Short mmCIF file of C-alpha atoms and ligand atoms in Angstrom, two decimals:
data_model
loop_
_atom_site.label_atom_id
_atom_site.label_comp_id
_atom_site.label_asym_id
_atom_site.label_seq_id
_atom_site.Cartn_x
_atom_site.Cartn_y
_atom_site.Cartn_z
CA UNK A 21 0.00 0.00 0.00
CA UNK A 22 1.35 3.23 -0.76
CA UNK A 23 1.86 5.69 1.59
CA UNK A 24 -0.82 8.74 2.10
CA UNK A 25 0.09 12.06 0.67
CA UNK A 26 -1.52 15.25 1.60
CA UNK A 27 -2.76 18.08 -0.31
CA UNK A 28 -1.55 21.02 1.89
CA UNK A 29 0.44 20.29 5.29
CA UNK A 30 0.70 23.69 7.29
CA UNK A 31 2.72 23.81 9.85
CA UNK A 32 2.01 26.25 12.86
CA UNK A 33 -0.74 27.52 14.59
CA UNK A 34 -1.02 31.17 14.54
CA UNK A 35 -2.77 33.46 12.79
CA UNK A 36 -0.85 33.02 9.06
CA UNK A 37 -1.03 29.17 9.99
CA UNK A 38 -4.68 29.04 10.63
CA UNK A 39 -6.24 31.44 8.17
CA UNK A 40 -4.07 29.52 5.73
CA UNK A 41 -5.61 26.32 6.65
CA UNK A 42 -9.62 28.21 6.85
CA UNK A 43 -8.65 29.37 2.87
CA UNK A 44 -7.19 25.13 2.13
CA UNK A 45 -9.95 24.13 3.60
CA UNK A 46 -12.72 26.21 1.79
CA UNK A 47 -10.47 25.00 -1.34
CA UNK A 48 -11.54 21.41 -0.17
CA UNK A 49 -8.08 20.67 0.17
CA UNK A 50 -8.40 18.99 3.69
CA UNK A 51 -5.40 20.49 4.92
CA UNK A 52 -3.40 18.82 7.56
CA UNK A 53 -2.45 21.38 10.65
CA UNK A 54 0.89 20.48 12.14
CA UNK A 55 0.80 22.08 15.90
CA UNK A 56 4.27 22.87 17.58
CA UNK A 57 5.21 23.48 20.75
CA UNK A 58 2.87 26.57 21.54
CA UNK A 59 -1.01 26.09 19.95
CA UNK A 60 -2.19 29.25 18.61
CA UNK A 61 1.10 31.09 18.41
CA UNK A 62 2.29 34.53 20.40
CA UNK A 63 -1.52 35.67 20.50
CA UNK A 64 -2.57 32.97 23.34
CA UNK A 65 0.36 34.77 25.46
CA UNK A 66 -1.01 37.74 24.73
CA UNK A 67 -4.08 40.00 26.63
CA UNK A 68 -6.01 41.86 24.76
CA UNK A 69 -6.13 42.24 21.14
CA UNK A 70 -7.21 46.04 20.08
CA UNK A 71 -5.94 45.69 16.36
CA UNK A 72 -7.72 43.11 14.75
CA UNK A 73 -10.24 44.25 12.61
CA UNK A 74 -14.02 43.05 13.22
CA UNK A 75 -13.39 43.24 17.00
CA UNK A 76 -14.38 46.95 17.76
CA UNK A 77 -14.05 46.08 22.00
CA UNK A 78 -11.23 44.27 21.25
CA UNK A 79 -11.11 40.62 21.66
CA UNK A 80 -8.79 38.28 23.76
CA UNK A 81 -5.69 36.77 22.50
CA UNK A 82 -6.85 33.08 23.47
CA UNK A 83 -9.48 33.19 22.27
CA UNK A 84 -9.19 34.82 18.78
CA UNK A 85 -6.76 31.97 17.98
CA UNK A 86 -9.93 29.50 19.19
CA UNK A 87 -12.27 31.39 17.17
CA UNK A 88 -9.75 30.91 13.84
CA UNK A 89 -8.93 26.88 15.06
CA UNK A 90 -12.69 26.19 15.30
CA UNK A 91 -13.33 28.01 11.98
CA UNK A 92 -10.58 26.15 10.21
CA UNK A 93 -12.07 23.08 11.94
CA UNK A 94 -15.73 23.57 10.35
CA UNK A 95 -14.17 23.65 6.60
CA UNK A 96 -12.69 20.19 7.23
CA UNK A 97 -9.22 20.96 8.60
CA UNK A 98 -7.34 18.01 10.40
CA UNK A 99 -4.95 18.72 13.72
CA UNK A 100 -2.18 16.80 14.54
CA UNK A 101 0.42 17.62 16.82
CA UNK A 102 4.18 17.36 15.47
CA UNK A 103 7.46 19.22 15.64
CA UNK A 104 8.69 19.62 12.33
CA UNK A 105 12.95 18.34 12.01
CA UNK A 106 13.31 19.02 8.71
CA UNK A 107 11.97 19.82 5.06
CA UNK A 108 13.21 17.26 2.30
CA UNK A 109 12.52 18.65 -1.50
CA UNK A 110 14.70 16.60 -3.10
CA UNK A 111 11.68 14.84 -4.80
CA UNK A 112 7.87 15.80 -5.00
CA UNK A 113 5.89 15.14 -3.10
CA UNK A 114 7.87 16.48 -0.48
CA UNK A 115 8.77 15.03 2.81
CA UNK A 116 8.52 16.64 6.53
CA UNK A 117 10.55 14.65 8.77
CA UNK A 118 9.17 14.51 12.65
CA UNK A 119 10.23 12.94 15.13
CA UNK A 120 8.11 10.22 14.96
CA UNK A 121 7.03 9.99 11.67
CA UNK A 122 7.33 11.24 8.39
CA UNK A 123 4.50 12.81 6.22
CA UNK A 124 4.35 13.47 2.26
CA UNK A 125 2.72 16.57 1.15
CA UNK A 126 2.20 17.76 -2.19
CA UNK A 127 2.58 21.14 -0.66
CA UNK A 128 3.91 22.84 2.31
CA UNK A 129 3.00 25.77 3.91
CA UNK A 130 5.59 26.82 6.76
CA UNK A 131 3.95 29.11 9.49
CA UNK A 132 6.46 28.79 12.30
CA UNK A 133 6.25 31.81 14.01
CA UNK A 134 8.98 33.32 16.04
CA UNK A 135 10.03 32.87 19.48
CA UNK A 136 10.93 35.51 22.00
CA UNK A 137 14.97 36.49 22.19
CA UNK A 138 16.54 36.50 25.51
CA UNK A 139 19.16 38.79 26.43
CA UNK A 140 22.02 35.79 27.65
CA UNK A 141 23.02 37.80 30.76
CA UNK A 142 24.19 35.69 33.63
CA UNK A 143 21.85 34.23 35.72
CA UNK A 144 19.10 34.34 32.94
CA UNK A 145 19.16 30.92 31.74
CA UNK A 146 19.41 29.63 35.39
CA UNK A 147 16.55 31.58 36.84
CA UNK A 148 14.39 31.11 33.86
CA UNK A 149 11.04 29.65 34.13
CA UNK A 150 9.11 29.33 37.91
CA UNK A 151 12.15 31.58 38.87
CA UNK A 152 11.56 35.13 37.97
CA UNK A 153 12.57 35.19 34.57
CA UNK A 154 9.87 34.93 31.98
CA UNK A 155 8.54 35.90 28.39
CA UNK A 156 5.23 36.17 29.32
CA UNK A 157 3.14 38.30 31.50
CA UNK A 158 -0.13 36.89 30.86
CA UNK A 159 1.11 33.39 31.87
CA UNK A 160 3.09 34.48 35.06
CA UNK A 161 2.22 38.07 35.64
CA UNK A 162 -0.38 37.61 38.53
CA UNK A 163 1.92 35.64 40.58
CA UNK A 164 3.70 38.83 41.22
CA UNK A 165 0.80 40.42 43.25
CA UNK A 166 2.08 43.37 45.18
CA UNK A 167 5.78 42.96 44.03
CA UNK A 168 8.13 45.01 42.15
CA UNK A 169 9.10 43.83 38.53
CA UNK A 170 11.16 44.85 35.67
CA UNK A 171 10.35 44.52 32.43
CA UNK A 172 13.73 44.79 29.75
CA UNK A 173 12.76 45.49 26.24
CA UNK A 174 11.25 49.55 24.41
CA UNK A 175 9.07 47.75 22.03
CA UNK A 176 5.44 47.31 21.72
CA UNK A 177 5.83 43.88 23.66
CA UNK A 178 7.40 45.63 26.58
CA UNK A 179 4.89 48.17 26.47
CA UNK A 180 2.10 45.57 26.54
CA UNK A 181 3.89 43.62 29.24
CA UNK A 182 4.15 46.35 31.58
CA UNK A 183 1.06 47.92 31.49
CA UNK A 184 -0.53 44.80 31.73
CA UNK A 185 2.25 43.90 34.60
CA UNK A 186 0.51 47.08 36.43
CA UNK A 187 -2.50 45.24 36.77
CA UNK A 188 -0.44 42.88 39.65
CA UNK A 189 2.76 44.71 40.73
CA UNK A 190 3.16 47.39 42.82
CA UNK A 191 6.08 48.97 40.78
CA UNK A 192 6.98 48.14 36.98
CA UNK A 193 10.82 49.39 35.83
CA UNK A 194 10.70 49.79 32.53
CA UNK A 195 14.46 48.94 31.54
CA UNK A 196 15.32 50.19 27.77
CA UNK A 197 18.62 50.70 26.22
CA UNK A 198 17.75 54.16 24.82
CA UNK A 199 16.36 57.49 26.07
CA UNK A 200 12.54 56.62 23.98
CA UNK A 201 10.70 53.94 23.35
CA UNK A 202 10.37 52.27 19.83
CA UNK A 203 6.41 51.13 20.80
CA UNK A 204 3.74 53.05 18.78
CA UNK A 205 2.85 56.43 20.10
CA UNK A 206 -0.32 54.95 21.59
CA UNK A 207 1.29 52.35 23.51
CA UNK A 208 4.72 54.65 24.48
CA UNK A 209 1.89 57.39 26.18
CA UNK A 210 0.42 54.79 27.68
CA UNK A 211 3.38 53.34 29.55
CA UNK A 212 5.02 56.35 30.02
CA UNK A 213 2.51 58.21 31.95
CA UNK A 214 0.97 55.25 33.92
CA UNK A 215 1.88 55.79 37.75
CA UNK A 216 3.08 52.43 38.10
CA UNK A 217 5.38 52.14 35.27
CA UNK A 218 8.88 54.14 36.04
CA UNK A 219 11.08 54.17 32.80
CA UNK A 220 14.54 53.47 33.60
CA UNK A 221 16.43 54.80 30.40
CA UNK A 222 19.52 54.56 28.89
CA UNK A 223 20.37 50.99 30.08
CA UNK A 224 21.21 46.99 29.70
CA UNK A 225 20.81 44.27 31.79
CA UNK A 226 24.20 43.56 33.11
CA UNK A 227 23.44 39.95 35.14
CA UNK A 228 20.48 38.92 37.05
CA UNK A 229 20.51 37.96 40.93
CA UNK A 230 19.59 35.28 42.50
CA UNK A 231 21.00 32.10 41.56
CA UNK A 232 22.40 30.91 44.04
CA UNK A 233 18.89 31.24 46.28
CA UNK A 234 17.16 29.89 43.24
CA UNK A 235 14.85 32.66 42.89
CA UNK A 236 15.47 36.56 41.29
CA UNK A 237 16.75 39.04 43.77
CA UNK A 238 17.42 41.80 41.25
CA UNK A 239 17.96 43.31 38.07
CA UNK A 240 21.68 44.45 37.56
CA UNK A 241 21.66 47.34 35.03
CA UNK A 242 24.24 49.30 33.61
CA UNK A 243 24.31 53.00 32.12
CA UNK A 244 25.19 53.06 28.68
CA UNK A 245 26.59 56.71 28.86
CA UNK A 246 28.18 57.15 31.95
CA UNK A 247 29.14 53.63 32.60
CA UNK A 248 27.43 53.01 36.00
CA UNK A 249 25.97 50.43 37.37
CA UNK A 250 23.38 49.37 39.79
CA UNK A 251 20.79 46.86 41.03
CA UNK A 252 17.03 46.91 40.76
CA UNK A 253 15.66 44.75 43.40
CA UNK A 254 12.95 43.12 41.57
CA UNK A 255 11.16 39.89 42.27
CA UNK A 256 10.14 39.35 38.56
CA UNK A 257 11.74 40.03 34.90
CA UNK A 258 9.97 39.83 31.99
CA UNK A 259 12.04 39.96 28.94
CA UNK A 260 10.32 41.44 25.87
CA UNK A 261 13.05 41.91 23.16
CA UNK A 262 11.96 40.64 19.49
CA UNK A 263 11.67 37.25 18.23
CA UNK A 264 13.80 35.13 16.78
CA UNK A 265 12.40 33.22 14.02
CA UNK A 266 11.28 29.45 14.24
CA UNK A 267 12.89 28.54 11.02
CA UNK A 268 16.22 25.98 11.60
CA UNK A 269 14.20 23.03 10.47
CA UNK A 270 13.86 24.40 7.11
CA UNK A 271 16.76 25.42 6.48
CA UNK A 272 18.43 24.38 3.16
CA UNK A 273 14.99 23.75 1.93
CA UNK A 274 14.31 27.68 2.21
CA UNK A 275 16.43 30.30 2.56
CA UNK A 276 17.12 32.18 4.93
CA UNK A 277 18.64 35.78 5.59
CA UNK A 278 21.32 36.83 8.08
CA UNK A 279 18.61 36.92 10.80
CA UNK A 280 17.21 33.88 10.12
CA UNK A 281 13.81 35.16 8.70
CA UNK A 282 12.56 32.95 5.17
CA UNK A 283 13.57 34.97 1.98
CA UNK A 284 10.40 34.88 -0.37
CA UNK A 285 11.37 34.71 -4.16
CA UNK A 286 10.56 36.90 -6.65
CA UNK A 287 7.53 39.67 -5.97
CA UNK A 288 5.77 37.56 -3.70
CA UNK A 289 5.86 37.69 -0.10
CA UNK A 290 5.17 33.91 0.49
CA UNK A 291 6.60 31.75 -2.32
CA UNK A 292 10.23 30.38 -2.06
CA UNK A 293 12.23 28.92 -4.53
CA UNK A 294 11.24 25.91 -4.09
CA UNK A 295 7.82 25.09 -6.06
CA UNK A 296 4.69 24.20 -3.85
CA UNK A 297 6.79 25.45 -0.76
CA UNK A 298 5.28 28.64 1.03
CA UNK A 299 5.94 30.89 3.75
CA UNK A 300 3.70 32.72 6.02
CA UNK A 301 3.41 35.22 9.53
CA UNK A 302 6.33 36.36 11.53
CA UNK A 303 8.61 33.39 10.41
CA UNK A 304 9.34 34.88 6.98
CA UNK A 305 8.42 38.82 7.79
CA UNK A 306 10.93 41.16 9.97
CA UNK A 307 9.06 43.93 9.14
CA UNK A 308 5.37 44.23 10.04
CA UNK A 309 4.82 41.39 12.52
CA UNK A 310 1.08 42.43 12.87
CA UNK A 311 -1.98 39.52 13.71
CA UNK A 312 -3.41 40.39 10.75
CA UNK A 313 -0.35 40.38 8.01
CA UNK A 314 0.41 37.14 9.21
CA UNK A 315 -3.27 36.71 8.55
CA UNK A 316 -2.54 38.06 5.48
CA UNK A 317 0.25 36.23 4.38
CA UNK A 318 -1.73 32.95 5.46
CA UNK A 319 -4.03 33.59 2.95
CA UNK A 320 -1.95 34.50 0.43
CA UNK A 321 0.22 31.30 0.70
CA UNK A 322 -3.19 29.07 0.64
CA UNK A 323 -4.16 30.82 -2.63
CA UNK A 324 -1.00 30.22 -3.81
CA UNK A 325 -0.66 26.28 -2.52
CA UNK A 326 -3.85 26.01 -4.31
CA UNK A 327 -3.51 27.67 -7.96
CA UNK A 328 -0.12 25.79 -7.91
CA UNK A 329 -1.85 22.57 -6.52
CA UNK A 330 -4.76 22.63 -9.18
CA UNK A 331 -1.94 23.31 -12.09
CA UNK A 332 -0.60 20.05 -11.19
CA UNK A 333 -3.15 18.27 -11.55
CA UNK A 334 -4.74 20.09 -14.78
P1 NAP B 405 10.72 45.04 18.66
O1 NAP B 405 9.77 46.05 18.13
O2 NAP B 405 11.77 44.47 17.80
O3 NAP B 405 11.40 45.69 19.95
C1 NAP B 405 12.44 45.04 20.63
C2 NAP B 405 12.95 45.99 21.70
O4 NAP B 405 13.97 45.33 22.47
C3 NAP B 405 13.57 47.25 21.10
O5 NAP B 405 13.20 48.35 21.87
C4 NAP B 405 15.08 46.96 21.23
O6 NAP B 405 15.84 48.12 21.45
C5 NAP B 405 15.15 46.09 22.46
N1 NAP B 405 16.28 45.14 22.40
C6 NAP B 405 16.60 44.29 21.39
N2 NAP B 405 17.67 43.54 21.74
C7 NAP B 405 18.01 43.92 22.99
C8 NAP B 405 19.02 43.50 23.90
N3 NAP B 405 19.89 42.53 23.59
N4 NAP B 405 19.09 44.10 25.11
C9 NAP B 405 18.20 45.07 25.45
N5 NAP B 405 17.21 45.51 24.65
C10 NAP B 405 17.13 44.94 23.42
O7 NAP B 405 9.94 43.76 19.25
P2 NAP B 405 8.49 43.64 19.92
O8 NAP B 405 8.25 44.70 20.91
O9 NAP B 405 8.39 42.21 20.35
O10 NAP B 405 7.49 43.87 18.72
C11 NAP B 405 7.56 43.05 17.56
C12 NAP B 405 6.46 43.43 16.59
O11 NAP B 405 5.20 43.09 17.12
C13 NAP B 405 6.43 44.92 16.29
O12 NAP B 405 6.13 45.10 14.94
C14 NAP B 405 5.32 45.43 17.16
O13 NAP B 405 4.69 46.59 16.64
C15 NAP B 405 4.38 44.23 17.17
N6 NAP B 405 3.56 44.22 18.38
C16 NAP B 405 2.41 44.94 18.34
C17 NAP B 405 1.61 45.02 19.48
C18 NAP B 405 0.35 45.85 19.43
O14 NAP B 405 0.08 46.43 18.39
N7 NAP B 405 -0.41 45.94 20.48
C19 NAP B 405 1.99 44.36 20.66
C20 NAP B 405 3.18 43.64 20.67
C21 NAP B 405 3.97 43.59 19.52
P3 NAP B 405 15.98 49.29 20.32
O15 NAP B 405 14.69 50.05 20.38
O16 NAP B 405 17.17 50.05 20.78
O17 NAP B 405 16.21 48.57 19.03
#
């Protein structure tokens, strides 16, 4: 018996994952949904979501990513849960190596994601996770009730994270390694006026403290102009900054630029060099790293996967 081969595998989760698997699915393509290591991508880490259009009061990050999952689900969309080791596209259809298994697909639509960077100071890697060093406020925020945290990072993330920090702590440091925030204006006024939040510019995270207690004990920080340093004594640290993208498995089956991110081919923003093969969200796109352009790109891959699909088989 020979072996099964699908249509469309996507692998990931978030939004370019999942609206590219509502647009297969529509297609009657029965798209097979790999699922990593997080379901639903950065937006079930995340609060509230005020930018999606459609959801005027906003909606929650959870459970957009159910609402797209369940919609994926109702046009016939299958879920299985597999980390991807490798892409081979040596011969069509192509191969996705797992762990466990392998799986032939006549095409591929890679939707990895990225995952947040971490800053490699000492003490990080040892207090990480359950010991006051974390990516996430919405997972470990509330168990910082009435404490004083720091959050490292002058992005939109680290925005998010502390005003949604406030919510818990009595005292949020801001850390950023410039004198202004790179968040969007609405976000920046927001963080930098909230009584809770106390910007603490001009500096990097020189070592965290605590290992040897097993638990954080501070935030060492150093001036990048004048050279000083000092400790803030912080219970929590919530690192927010950028992603790396989720793209080693692929590698040499895509390419890749200098930071990692897929390098679409030609005009498009999702097709690689690679026929059949097609990149979507934040794995392949340094640049706007919105919910709804990975949406976007999502869609734009399935059309793709699908014109090239039905030329195939004309
Ligand atoms: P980001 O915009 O790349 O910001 C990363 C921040 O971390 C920058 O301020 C950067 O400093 C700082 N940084 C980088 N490496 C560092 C290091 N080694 N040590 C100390 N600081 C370091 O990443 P992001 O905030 O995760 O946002 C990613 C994308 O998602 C953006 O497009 C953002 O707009 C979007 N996003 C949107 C929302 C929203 O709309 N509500 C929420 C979250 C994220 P510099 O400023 O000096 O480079």
């Amino acid at each position: 018996m020979s072996a099964k081969v699908e249509n469309v595998v996507i692998v990931g989760t978030g939004c370019a994952g999942l609206t590219a698997a509502i647009y297969t699915g529509r297609a009657n393509l029965q798209p097979l949904v790999l699922e990593g290591v997080l379901p639903g991508g950065q937006l079930t880490t995340t609060s509230e979501v005020e930018n999606f259009p459609g959801f005027p009061e906003g909606i929650d990050g959870y459970q957009l990513m159910q609402n797209l999952r369940k919609q994926a689900e109702k046009f016939g969309t299958r879920y299985e849960s597999g980390s991807v080791q490798g892409l081979d596209t040596s011969k069509w259809p192509y191969t996705l190596k797992l762990a466990d298994r392998e799986i032939l697909a006549k095409t591929v639509i890679v939707a990895t994601g990225a995952s947040p960077r971490l800053t490699g100071v000492p003490g990080e890697k040892e207090l990480y996770g359950g010991k006051g060093v974390t990516t996430c406020a919405t997972c470990d925020g509330a168990f910082y009730r009435k404490m004083d945290v720091a959050v490292i990072g002058g992005g939109d993330s680290a925005a998010e994270e502390a005003l949604f920090l406030t919510r818990f702590a009595s005292k949020v440091y801001l850390v950023h390694r410039r004198d202004s925030l790179r968040a969007s204006k609405i976000m920046a006024d927001r963080a930098t006026s909230h009584p809770k939040i106390e910007c603490v510019w001009d500096s990097l995270p020189v070592a965290i403290e605590g290992v040897a207690a097993g638990a954080v004990s501070g935030l060492k920080i150093r001036h990048v102009k004048t050279g000083a340093e000092s400790v803030l004594p912080v219970k929590g640290i919530f690192v927010a900054i950028g992603h790396v993208p989720n793209t080693e498995p692929f590698k040499g089956a895509v390419d890749t630029d200098d930071q990692g991110y897929f390098v679409p081919t030609g005009h498009s923003q999702v097709k690689t060099r690679t026929p059949g093969v097609y990149v979507a969200g934040d794995c392949a796109d340094h640049h706007y790293r919105q919910a709804i352009t990975a949406a976007g790109m999502g869609c734009q891959a399935a059309i793709e996967a699908e014109r090239w699909l039905a030329g195939q088989e004309a």
